[in-house]
mmCIF file of C-alpha atoms in Angstrom:
data_model
loop_
_atom_site.group_PDB
_atom_site.id
_atom_site.type_symbol
_atom_site.label_atom_id
_atom_site.label_comp_id
_atom_site.label_asym_id
_atom_site.label_seq_id
_atom_site.Cartn_x
_atom_site.Cartn_y
_atom_site.Cartn_z
ATOM 1 C CA MET A 20 5.977 34.454 -15.807
ATOM 2 C CA GLU A 21 3.542 31.698 -14.803
ATOM 3 C CA PHE A 22 1.143 32.285 -11.887
ATOM 4 C CA ARG A 23 -0.434 29.424 -9.960
ATOM 5 C CA LEU A 24 -1.073 28.156 -6.477
ATOM 6 C CA ILE A 25 2.112 26.741 -5.079
ATOM 7 C CA ASN A 26 2.828 23.065 -4.408
ATOM 8 C CA ALA A 27 3.812 21.866 -0.912
ATOM 9 C CA ALA A 28 7.224 21.200 -2.354
ATOM 10 C CA ASP A 29 7.720 24.987 -2.771
ATOM 11 C CA THR A 30 7.292 25.627 0.949
ATOM 12 C CA GLU A 31 10.995 26.061 1.642
ATOM 13 C CA GLU A 32 11.190 28.739 -1.079
ATOM 14 C CA VAL A 33 8.175 30.484 0.372
ATOM 15 C CA LYS A 34 9.761 30.428 3.811
ATOM 16 C CA TRP A 35 13.032 31.786 2.426
ATOM 17 C CA LEU A 36 11.192 34.657 0.764
ATOM 18 C CA TRP A 37 9.281 35.478 3.939
ATOM 19 C CA SER A 38 12.508 35.381 5.963
ATOM 20 C CA TYR A 39 14.229 37.678 3.443
ATOM 21 C CA CYS A 40 11.426 40.270 3.464
ATOM 22 C CA PHE A 41 9.786 40.000 6.888
ATOM 23 C CA GLU A 42 10.502 38.094 10.113
ATOM 24 C CA GLN A 43 13.546 35.933 9.833
ATOM 25 C CA GLU A 44 13.565 32.199 10.397
ATOM 26 C CA GLY A 45 13.772 31.535 14.094
ATOM 27 C CA HIS A 46 11.667 34.567 15.034
ATOM 28 C CA PRO A 47 8.692 33.436 17.236
ATOM 29 C CA PHE A 48 6.124 34.712 14.746
ATOM 30 C CA PHE A 49 7.893 33.049 11.813
ATOM 31 C CA ASN A 50 8.001 29.741 13.651
ATOM 32 C CA TRP A 51 4.318 29.929 14.618
ATOM 33 C CA PHE A 52 3.159 31.124 11.205
ATOM 34 C CA PHE A 53 4.809 28.310 9.234
ATOM 35 C CA SER A 54 4.101 25.568 11.738
ATOM 36 C CA GLU A 55 0.460 26.405 12.584
ATOM 37 C CA TYR A 56 -1.073 28.944 10.188
ATOM 38 C CA TYR A 57 0.552 28.539 6.792
ATOM 39 C CA ARG A 58 -1.458 26.710 4.108
ATOM 40 C CA PRO A 59 0.106 26.069 0.663
ATOM 41 C CA GLU A 60 -3.317 26.133 -0.950
ATOM 42 C CA ASN A 61 -3.588 29.820 0.090
ATOM 43 C CA VAL A 62 -0.323 30.899 -1.505
ATOM 44 C CA LEU A 63 -0.191 32.187 -5.092
ATOM 45 C CA GLY A 64 3.222 32.076 -6.696
ATOM 46 C CA GLY A 65 4.843 33.603 -9.770
ATOM 47 C CA TYR A 66 7.389 31.345 -11.466
ATOM 48 C CA ASP A 67 10.181 32.455 -13.722
ATOM 49 C CA GLN A 68 11.632 29.554 -15.658
ATOM 50 C CA GLY A 69 10.227 27.152 -13.082
ATOM 51 C CA ARG A 70 11.671 28.963 -10.042
ATOM 52 C CA LEU A 71 9.481 30.821 -7.539
ATOM 53 C CA ALA A 72 10.142 34.506 -8.007
ATOM 54 C CA THR A 73 7.274 36.112 -6.135
ATOM 55 C CA CYS A 74 4.390 35.015 -3.901
ATOM 56 C CA ILE A 75 1.429 36.265 -1.853
ATOM 57 C CA HIS A 76 -0.754 34.650 0.808
ATOM 58 C CA ILE A 77 -4.523 34.850 0.123
ATOM 59 C CA ILE A 78 -6.071 34.391 3.559
ATOM 60 C CA PRO A 79 -9.860 33.806 3.574
ATOM 61 C CA TYR A 80 -11.710 36.213 5.887
ATOM 62 C CA GLU A 81 -15.223 37.471 6.498
ATOM 63 C CA ILE A 82 -15.965 41.116 7.146
ATOM 64 C CA PHE A 83 -19.204 42.903 7.985
ATOM 65 C CA LEU A 84 -19.833 45.207 5.094
ATOM 66 C CA ARG A 85 -23.047 47.130 4.530
ATOM 67 C CA GLU A 86 -25.014 44.930 6.928
ATOM 68 C CA LYS A 87 -23.775 41.682 5.358
ATOM 69 C CA PRO A 88 -21.060 39.169 6.355
ATOM 70 C CA LEU A 89 -19.057 38.863 3.167
ATOM 71 C CA PRO A 90 -16.076 36.645 2.249
ATOM 72 C CA VAL A 91 -12.979 38.631 1.333
ATOM 73 C CA ALA A 92 -9.335 37.949 0.446
ATOM 74 C CA PHE A 93 -6.848 39.237 3.005
ATOM 75 C CA LEU A 94 -3.578 39.559 1.072
ATOM 76 C CA VAL A 95 -0.532 39.038 3.263
ATOM 77 C CA GLY A 96 3.189 38.738 2.730
ATOM 78 C CA LEU A 97 3.728 39.941 -0.828
ATOM 79 C CA ALA A 98 7.397 39.117 -1.454
ATOM 80 C CA THR A 99 9.615 39.101 -4.546
ATOM 81 C CA VAL A 100 13.162 37.815 -4.890
ATOM 82 C CA PRO A 101 15.643 40.718 -5.401
ATOM 83 C CA GLY A 102 16.563 39.710 -8.925
ATOM 84 C CA SER A 103 12.937 39.910 -10.117
ATOM 85 C CA ARG A 104 12.142 43.307 -8.684
ATOM 86 C CA GLY A 105 11.484 46.323 -10.837
ATOM 87 C CA GLY A 106 10.099 44.332 -13.749
ATOM 88 C CA GLY A 107 6.422 44.384 -12.827
ATOM 89 C CA ALA A 108 6.280 40.943 -11.260
ATOM 90 C CA ALA A 109 4.436 42.128 -8.115
ATOM 91 C CA GLY A 110 1.767 43.939 -10.134
ATOM 92 C CA LYS A 111 1.146 40.850 -12.285
ATOM 93 C CA LEU A 112 0.936 38.751 -9.121
ATOM 94 C CA LEU A 113 -1.680 41.108 -7.670
ATOM 95 C CA GLN A 114 -3.660 40.821 -10.898
ATOM 96 C CA ALA A 115 -3.491 37.025 -10.659
ATOM 97 C CA ALA A 116 -4.504 37.214 -6.994
ATOM 98 C CA LEU A 117 -7.635 39.154 -7.922
ATOM 99 C CA SER A 118 -8.573 36.491 -10.454
ATOM 100 C CA GLU A 119 -7.983 33.779 -7.843
ATOM 101 C CA ALA A 120 -10.043 35.634 -5.253
ATOM 102 C CA ARG A 121 -12.899 36.084 -7.738
ATOM 103 C CA GLY A 122 -12.833 32.374 -8.449
ATOM 104 C CA ARG A 123 -13.132 31.707 -4.720
ATOM 105 C CA GLY A 124 -16.226 33.945 -4.467
ATOM 106 C CA GLN A 125 -14.472 36.664 -2.454
ATOM 107 C CA TYR A 126 -16.153 39.985 -3.122
ATOM 108 C CA ALA A 127 -13.356 42.304 -1.941
ATOM 109 C CA SER A 128 -9.758 42.357 -0.864
ATOM 110 C CA ILE A 129 -8.026 43.883 2.107
ATOM 111 C CA LEU A 130 -4.308 44.336 2.905
ATOM 112 C CA ILE A 131 -2.035 46.307 5.218
ATOM 113 C CA PRO A 132 0.133 48.486 2.911
ATOM 114 C CA ARG A 133 3.719 48.954 3.963
ATOM 115 C CA ARG A 134 3.757 51.755 1.405
ATOM 116 C CA ASN A 135 0.377 53.034 0.332
ATOM 117 C CA GLY A 136 1.834 54.577 -2.809
ATOM 118 C CA PHE A 137 2.764 51.115 -4.110
ATOM 119 C CA TYR A 138 -0.736 49.694 -3.934
ATOM 120 C CA ARG A 139 -2.856 52.717 -4.951
ATOM 121 C CA PRO A 140 -2.089 52.388 -8.715
ATOM 122 C CA PHE A 141 -3.393 48.823 -8.474
ATOM 123 C CA GLY A 142 -6.739 49.859 -7.042
ATOM 124 C CA TRP A 143 -6.242 49.400 -3.291
ATOM 125 C CA GLU A 144 -7.228 52.519 -1.349
ATOM 126 C CA LEU A 145 -7.130 53.237 2.357
ATOM 127 C CA CYS A 146 -10.470 52.309 3.933
ATOM 128 C CA TYR A 147 -9.449 51.996 7.598
ATOM 129 C CA HIS A 148 -7.736 54.450 9.886
ATOM 130 C CA HIS A 149 -7.039 54.233 13.622
ATOM 131 C CA TYR A 150 -6.245 56.802 16.218
ATOM 132 C CA ARG A 151 -2.756 55.873 17.483
ATOM 133 C CA TYR A 152 -1.960 56.853 21.023
ATOM 134 C CA ASN A 153 1.560 57.014 22.476
ATOM 135 C CA ILE A 154 1.256 58.699 25.819
ATOM 136 C CA ALA A 155 3.067 59.017 29.137
ATOM 137 C CA ALA A 156 1.856 56.206 31.407
ATOM 138 C CA THR A 157 1.248 58.691 34.190
ATOM 139 C CA ASP A 158 -1.261 60.630 31.992
ATOM 140 C CA LEU A 159 -3.656 57.686 32.106
ATOM 141 C CA VAL A 160 -4.717 58.914 35.544
ATOM 142 C CA HIS A 161 -7.125 61.231 33.678
ATOM 143 C CA VAL A 162 -9.119 58.407 32.110
ATOM 144 C CA ALA A 163 -8.573 55.512 34.524
ATOM 145 C CA LYS A 164 -10.896 54.207 37.229
ATOM 146 C CA ARG A 165 -10.591 50.976 39.221
ATOM 147 C CA HIS A 166 -13.322 48.407 38.605
ATOM 148 C CA GLY A 167 -13.768 44.653 38.309
ATOM 149 C CA VAL A 168 -11.245 41.821 38.511
ATOM 150 C CA PHE A 169 -8.486 41.000 36.015
ATOM 151 C CA ARG A 170 -7.653 37.421 35.119
ATOM 152 C CA ARG A 171 -4.650 36.362 33.049
ATOM 153 C CA LEU A 172 -5.189 33.966 30.140
ATOM 154 C CA ASP A 173 -2.442 31.724 28.812
ATOM 155 C CA MET A 174 -4.441 29.133 26.845
ATOM 156 C CA VAL A 175 -5.841 29.657 23.335
ATOM 157 C CA ASP A 176 -8.870 27.525 24.196
ATOM 158 C CA GLU A 177 -10.055 30.302 26.552
ATOM 159 C CA TRP A 178 -10.875 32.455 23.491
ATOM 160 C CA SER A 179 -14.626 32.445 24.221
ATOM 161 C CA ALA A 180 -14.029 34.764 27.191
ATOM 162 C CA LEU A 181 -12.903 37.430 24.712
ATOM 163 C CA ALA A 182 -15.407 36.761 21.916
ATOM 164 C CA SER A 183 -18.482 38.248 23.671
ATOM 165 C CA VAL A 184 -16.579 41.380 24.523
ATOM 166 C CA TYR A 185 -15.349 41.762 20.937
ATOM 167 C CA GLU A 186 -18.911 41.447 19.619
ATOM 168 C CA ALA A 187 -20.073 44.187 21.997
ATOM 169 C CA PHE A 188 -17.103 46.367 21.042
ATOM 170 C CA VAL A 189 -17.672 46.217 17.250
ATOM 171 C CA ALA A 190 -21.456 46.579 17.491
ATOM 172 C CA GLY A 191 -22.475 49.706 15.680
ATOM 173 C CA ARG A 192 -19.158 49.841 13.806
ATOM 174 C CA HIS A 193 -18.486 48.733 10.280
ATOM 175 C CA GLY A 194 -16.035 46.743 8.191
ATOM 176 C CA TYR A 195 -14.892 44.610 11.095
ATOM 177 C CA ALA A 196 -13.738 40.976 10.855
ATOM 178 C CA LEU A 197 -16.146 38.273 11.862
ATOM 179 C CA ARG A 198 -14.011 36.064 14.097
ATOM 180 C CA ARG A 199 -14.737 32.350 14.277
ATOM 181 C CA ALA A 200 -13.132 29.937 16.705
ATOM 182 C CA ALA A 201 -10.193 29.334 14.350
ATOM 183 C CA ASN A 202 -9.588 33.101 14.042
ATOM 184 C CA TRP A 203 -9.503 33.526 17.824
ATOM 185 C CA ARG A 204 -7.188 30.563 18.320
ATOM 186 C CA SER A 205 -4.804 31.904 15.710
ATOM 187 C CA LEU A 206 -4.865 35.420 17.221
ATOM 188 C CA LEU A 207 -4.114 34.198 20.736
ATOM 189 C CA ALA A 208 -1.580 31.565 19.664
ATOM 190 C CA ALA A 209 0.436 34.092 17.656
ATOM 191 C CA HIS A 210 0.315 36.588 20.469
ATOM 192 C CA LEU A 211 1.462 34.048 23.111
ATOM 193 C CA ALA A 212 4.188 32.779 20.778
ATOM 194 C CA GLU A 213 5.660 36.270 20.809
ATOM 195 C CA LYS A 214 5.607 36.325 24.615
ATOM 196 C CA GLY A 215 2.576 38.586 24.803
ATOM 197 C CA PHE A 216 0.247 38.960 27.787
ATOM 198 C CA ILE A 217 -3.550 38.530 27.764
ATOM 199 C CA TYR A 218 -5.825 39.767 30.529
ATOM 200 C CA VAL A 219 -9.621 39.657 30.786
ATOM 201 C CA LEU A 220 -11.617 42.083 32.870
ATOM 202 C CA GLU A 221 -14.510 40.427 34.681
ATOM 203 C CA ASP A 222 -17.437 42.000 36.497
ATOM 204 C CA GLU A 223 -19.398 39.583 38.687
ATOM 205 C CA GLY A 224 -17.835 36.718 36.831
ATOM 206 C CA ARG A 225 -18.758 38.005 33.326
ATOM 207 C CA PRO A 226 -16.170 39.242 30.782
ATOM 208 C CA LYS A 227 -16.436 43.000 30.204
ATOM 209 C CA GLY A 228 -13.101 43.822 28.646
ATOM 210 C CA TYR A 229 -9.771 42.394 27.533
ATOM 211 C CA ILE A 230 -6.304 43.530 26.623
ATOM 212 C CA LEU A 231 -3.480 41.942 24.635
ATOM 213 C CA TYR A 232 -0.077 43.605 25.003
ATOM 214 C CA HIS A 233 3.740 43.280 24.959
ATOM 215 C CA ARG A 234 6.166 44.888 27.313
ATOM 216 C CA GLY A 235 9.251 46.474 25.801
ATOM 217 C CA GLU A 236 11.991 48.728 27.017
ATOM 218 C CA ASN A 237 10.251 51.769 28.472
ATOM 219 C CA ILE A 238 7.078 51.141 26.450
ATOM 220 C CA LEU A 239 4.065 48.916 26.741
ATOM 221 C CA THR A 240 2.451 48.207 23.394
ATOM 222 C CA VAL A 241 -1.181 47.161 23.291
ATOM 223 C CA THR A 242 -1.979 44.844 20.381
ATOM 224 C CA GLU A 243 -5.736 44.937 21.024
ATOM 225 C CA MET A 244 -8.034 46.374 23.613
ATOM 226 C CA ALA A 245 -11.781 45.921 23.666
ATOM 227 C CA TYR A 246 -14.502 46.734 26.174
ATOM 228 C CA ALA A 247 -18.239 46.280 26.474
ATOM 229 C CA ASP A 248 -18.967 49.740 27.925
ATOM 230 C CA GLY A 249 -17.308 52.920 29.151
ATOM 231 C CA ARG A 250 -16.877 51.611 32.686
ATOM 232 C CA ALA A 251 -14.863 48.676 31.358
ATOM 233 C CA GLN A 252 -12.760 51.035 29.226
ATOM 234 C CA GLN A 253 -11.853 53.074 32.361
ATOM 235 C CA ALA A 254 -10.929 49.825 34.158
ATOM 236 C CA LEU A 255 -8.598 48.770 31.312
ATOM 237 C CA PHE A 256 -6.881 52.169 31.508
ATOM 238 C CA TYR A 257 -6.552 51.703 35.284
ATOM 239 C CA PHE A 258 -4.873 48.349 34.618
ATOM 240 C CA LEU A 259 -2.425 50.035 32.252
ATOM 241 C CA TYR A 260 -1.876 52.962 34.633
ATOM 242 C CA GLN A 261 -0.646 50.470 37.238
ATOM 243 C CA HIS A 262 2.360 49.869 34.951
ATOM 244 C CA ARG A 263 3.578 53.422 35.328
ATOM 245 C CA TYR A 264 6.557 52.383 37.481
ATOM 246 C CA GLN A 265 7.607 49.714 34.994
ATOM 247 C CA THR A 266 7.265 51.690 31.761
ATOM 248 C CA GLU A 267 7.352 55.267 30.631
ATOM 249 C CA ARG A 268 4.899 55.136 27.758
ATOM 250 C CA ILE A 269 1.768 53.263 26.703
ATOM 251 C CA GLU A 270 0.914 52.782 22.991
ATOM 252 C CA TRP A 271 -2.369 51.563 21.490
ATOM 253 C CA ASN A 272 -4.718 51.966 18.518
ATOM 254 C CA ALA A 273 -8.377 52.904 18.761
ATOM 255 C CA PRO A 274 -11.357 53.300 16.376
ATOM 256 C CA LEU A 275 -12.076 56.689 14.894
ATOM 257 C CA ASP A 276 -15.139 57.237 17.099
ATOM 258 C CA ASP A 277 -12.949 56.945 20.195
ATOM 259 C CA GLY A 278 -13.021 60.099 22.345
ATOM 260 C CA ILE A 279 -10.341 59.455 24.947
ATOM 261 C CA HIS A 280 -8.069 62.120 23.391
ATOM 262 C CA PHE A 281 -10.508 64.806 24.639
ATOM 263 C CA ALA A 282 -9.602 63.972 28.201
ATOM 264 C CA LEU A 283 -5.793 63.762 27.837
ATOM 265 C CA PRO A 284 -3.511 66.647 28.849
ATOM 266 C CA ASN A 285 -1.246 66.587 25.850
ATOM 267 C CA PRO A 286 -2.984 65.084 22.845
ATOM 268 C CA LYS A 287 -1.281 67.277 20.222
ATOM 269 C CA LYS A 288 1.941 65.382 20.558
ATOM 270 C CA GLU A 289 0.610 61.976 21.650
ATOM 271 C CA VAL A 290 -2.300 61.185 19.302
ATOM 272 C CA TRP A 291 -2.331 60.978 15.509
ATOM 273 C CA LEU A 292 -4.293 59.520 12.656
ATOM 274 C CA HIS A 293 -2.777 56.190 11.583
ATOM 275 C CA PRO A 294 -3.540 54.858 8.098
ATOM 276 C CA PHE A 295 -4.047 51.139 8.714
ATOM 277 C CA MET A 296 -5.730 48.974 6.049
ATOM 278 C CA ALA A 297 -6.565 49.310 2.390
ATOM 279 C CA GLY A 298 -9.537 47.804 0.582
ATOM 280 C CA ARG A 299 -10.297 46.911 -3.005
ATOM 281 C CA ILE A 300 -13.274 45.530 -4.888
ATOM 282 C CA VAL A 301 -12.620 42.160 -6.490
ATOM 283 C CA ASP A 302 -15.890 41.965 -8.446
ATOM 284 C CA VAL A 303 -17.936 45.188 -8.839
ATOM 285 C CA ALA A 304 -21.138 43.582 -10.058
ATOM 286 C CA ALA A 305 -21.092 40.777 -7.460
ATOM 287 C CA LEU A 306 -20.336 43.132 -4.522
ATOM 288 C CA LEU A 307 -22.932 45.743 -5.412
ATOM 289 C CA THR A 308 -25.482 42.920 -5.673
ATOM 290 C CA ALA A 309 -24.453 41.286 -2.401
ATOM 291 C CA VAL A 310 -24.474 44.264 -0.014
ATOM 292 C CA SER A 311 -27.572 45.703 1.647
ATOM 293 C CA TYR A 312 -28.800 49.218 1.121
ATOM 294 C CA PRO A 313 -30.348 51.592 3.671
ATOM 295 C CA PRO A 314 -34.135 51.450 4.237
ATOM 296 C CA GLY A 315 -35.871 53.939 1.987
ATOM 297 C CA ALA A 316 -32.988 54.159 -0.490
ATOM 298 C CA ALA A 317 -34.308 53.640 -3.999
ATOM 299 C CA GLY A 318 -33.405 54.578 -7.565
ATOM 300 C CA ARG A 319 -31.427 53.696 -10.634
ATOM 301 C CA THR A 320 -28.058 54.978 -11.732
ATOM 302 C CA VAL A 321 -25.440 54.085 -14.326
ATOM 303 C CA LEU A 322 -21.816 53.764 -13.157
ATOM 304 C CA CYS A 323 -18.764 53.872 -15.355
ATOM 305 C CA ILE A 324 -15.888 52.148 -13.570
ATOM 306 C CA GLU A 325 -12.209 52.183 -14.518
ATOM 307 C CA ASP A 326 -10.101 49.258 -13.358
ATOM 308 C CA GLY A 327 -6.596 48.832 -14.736
ATOM 309 C CA LEU A 328 -6.083 45.400 -13.186
ATOM 310 C CA ALA A 329 -9.342 43.523 -13.450
ATOM 311 C CA ASP A 330 -10.989 43.832 -16.880
ATOM 312 C CA TRP A 331 -14.280 42.365 -15.659
ATOM 313 C CA ASN A 332 -14.771 45.528 -13.614
ATOM 314 C CA ASN A 333 -14.215 47.900 -16.487
ATOM 315 C CA GLY A 334 -17.141 49.593 -18.165
ATOM 316 C CA TYR A 335 -20.739 50.573 -17.546
ATOM 317 C CA PHE A 336 -23.012 49.084 -14.892
ATOM 318 C CA THR A 337 -26.622 49.829 -14.125
ATOM 319 C CA LEU A 338 -27.371 49.734 -10.371
ATOM 320 C CA GLU A 339 -31.027 49.646 -9.377
ATOM 321 C CA VAL A 340 -31.877 49.660 -5.657
ATOM 322 C CA ALA A 341 -35.217 48.883 -4.038
ATOM 323 C CA ALA A 342 -36.278 47.393 -0.706
ATOM 324 C CA GLY A 343 -32.707 47.232 0.545
ATOM 325 C CA GLN A 344 -31.466 45.136 -2.388
ATOM 326 C CA GLY A 345 -29.431 46.062 -5.421
ATOM 327 C CA GLN A 346 -29.593 44.620 -8.962
ATOM 328 C CA VAL A 347 -26.640 45.120 -11.234
ATOM 329 C CA THR A 348 -26.492 44.618 -14.961
ATOM 330 C CA ARG A 349 -23.976 45.457 -17.644
ATOM 331 C CA ALA A 350 -25.044 48.596 -19.391
ATOM 332 C CA ALA A 351 -24.556 49.514 -23.043
ATOM 333 C CA GLU A 352 -24.815 53.250 -22.403
ATOM 334 C CA VAL A 353 -22.069 55.500 -23.611
ATOM 335 C CA LYS A 354 -23.024 58.046 -20.982
ATOM 336 C CA ALA A 355 -23.078 57.371 -17.231
ATOM 337 C CA ASP A 356 -24.418 59.221 -14.216
ATOM 338 C CA VAL A 357 -21.196 58.430 -12.260
ATOM 339 C CA TYR A 358 -17.562 58.062 -13.320
ATOM 340 C CA CYS A 359 -14.884 56.794 -10.952
ATOM 341 C CA SER A 360 -12.021 54.383 -10.498
ATOM 342 C CA VAL A 361 -12.494 51.019 -8.758
ATOM 343 C CA GLY A 362 -10.427 52.421 -5.884
ATOM 344 C CA ALA A 363 -12.769 55.357 -5.337
ATOM 345 C CA LEU A 364 -15.737 53.018 -5.505
ATOM 346 C CA ALA A 365 -14.111 50.820 -2.826
ATOM 347 C CA GLN A 366 -13.774 53.774 -0.428
ATOM 348 C CA LEU A 367 -17.452 54.623 -1.152
ATOM 349 C CA VAL A 368 -18.815 51.116 -0.568
ATOM 350 C CA PHE A 369 -16.574 50.531 2.457
ATOM 351 C CA GLY A 370 -17.973 53.781 3.836
ATOM 352 C CA ARG A 371 -14.652 55.488 4.393
ATOM 353 C CA LEU A 372 -15.474 58.451 2.137
ATOM 354 C CA SER A 373 -18.780 59.866 0.923
ATOM 355 C CA ALA A 374 -19.604 60.455 -2.720
ATOM 356 C CA ARG A 375 -19.410 64.207 -2.125
ATOM 357 C CA GLU A 376 -15.987 63.906 -0.513
ATOM 358 C CA LEU A 377 -14.708 61.897 -3.482
ATOM 359 C CA ALA A 378 -16.259 64.388 -5.890
ATOM 360 C CA ALA A 379 -14.668 67.327 -4.044
ATOM 361 C CA ALA A 380 -11.276 65.605 -4.319
ATOM 362 C CA GLY A 381 -11.755 65.160 -8.104
ATOM 363 C CA ARG A 382 -11.868 61.362 -7.820
ATOM 364 C CA LEU A 383 -15.520 60.938 -8.776
ATOM 365 C CA THR A 384 -17.598 62.763 -11.372
ATOM 366 C CA ALA A 385 -21.365 62.578 -11.165
ATOM 367 C CA SER A 386 -24.571 64.303 -12.203
ATOM 368 C CA SER A 387 -26.514 65.930 -9.351
ATOM 369 C CA GLN A 388 -28.981 63.058 -9.422
ATOM 370 C CA GLY A 389 -26.202 60.460 -9.478
ATOM 371 C CA LEU A 390 -24.516 62.144 -6.495
ATOM 372 C CA ALA A 391 -27.758 62.267 -4.567
ATOM 373 C CA LEU A 392 -28.386 58.559 -5.172
ATOM 374 C CA LEU A 393 -24.878 57.614 -4.069
ATOM 375 C CA ASP A 394 -25.412 59.551 -0.873
ATOM 376 C CA GLN A 395 -28.547 57.475 -0.284
ATOM 377 C CA PHE A 396 -26.978 54.168 -1.196
ATOM 378 C CA PHE A 397 -23.636 54.478 0.577
ATOM 379 C CA PRO A 398 -23.678 56.722 3.674
ATOM 380 C CA PRO A 399 -20.279 56.989 5.432
ATOM 381 C CA ARG A 400 -19.610 54.565 8.272
ATOM 382 C CA VAL A 401 -17.177 54.219 11.179
ATOM 383 C CA ASN A 402 -14.790 51.474 10.015
ATOM 384 C CA TYR A 403 -12.773 49.378 12.403
ATOM 385 C CA ILE A 404 -10.579 46.339 11.859
ATOM 386 C CA ASN A 405 -7.596 45.006 13.780
ATOM 387 C CA GLU A 406 -6.367 41.940 11.864
ATOM 388 C CA TYR A 407 -2.737 41.487 10.942
ATOM 389 C CA PHE A 408 -2.451 38.079 9.280
#
């Protein structure tokens, strides 16, 4: 099978594959995606005897990782024609996608796994979880308080009203997407194309919160909710509470440092941990050199990394950290301080799991000194991301 970026002439085959595997042609999201968002130069295809058999969209993103804005590859829409499934085509495509991402200077990759078990053997591990709430609308009375003025938005060019709130919301969190004007326009355009609603909370004329949602039969589903402070969060819940005569339930996702569940009357049945997004390192040496390290962290350790998909990540690396910067070189040692897979290293660098948690799970082996240094270099963080395409 040959892997390469598709030609514009292959677009109809790409659309057919998407329609077969995801939203069908004619669906509002499908129409918006292929008329406004789709770029052939971001689609990698696998060709069997000249025919497109599998493809994936490599969307360029920036995320805030270890105090640095870093370019990453957001992999979307992996699809394979039925006749080519079961023969390893998807795995080979993912391998080719890593090579393409490395050539683009993208340090890591993120994706939303439909089935986590499919992607784990290829080195993608869960790095983001949300709290998912699905509660009776009437129960919002416990967390709601009226405040401010709500204004409906129906134009994508009004994105700047949301941007300042988003920046306040993600401040202090980790792994979030850096949204530029194009990202905001795409987010709002896709939401409006699917008949979603957008409201901004204003306090003395300044945006303090916003909410994107869809109304369904007996449920209101929030796509994104952000607030600048606790008072704005209460006001957003008051806004949702006012829908209690139109809908029975309200559903939304929240970061892992969210504490609303402590105030709800029935959280055991209405709140759960939702695995959301997986991460993977594209280039170990490049990423460990690019990120920042905590003040005071210093030392040298040798890592032995196992990567079954990207051979440039296999082997021994010396990581030396001083003054917040890391230097990485290929090591000739036959003995390392730390042994782990590229997936475990991703969860460590992304901050989802600590070195000690990975060691306790048997997914990382380290000397006591190596473990202590990893604790210094990569303390756990509260990750949050809410991108879908």
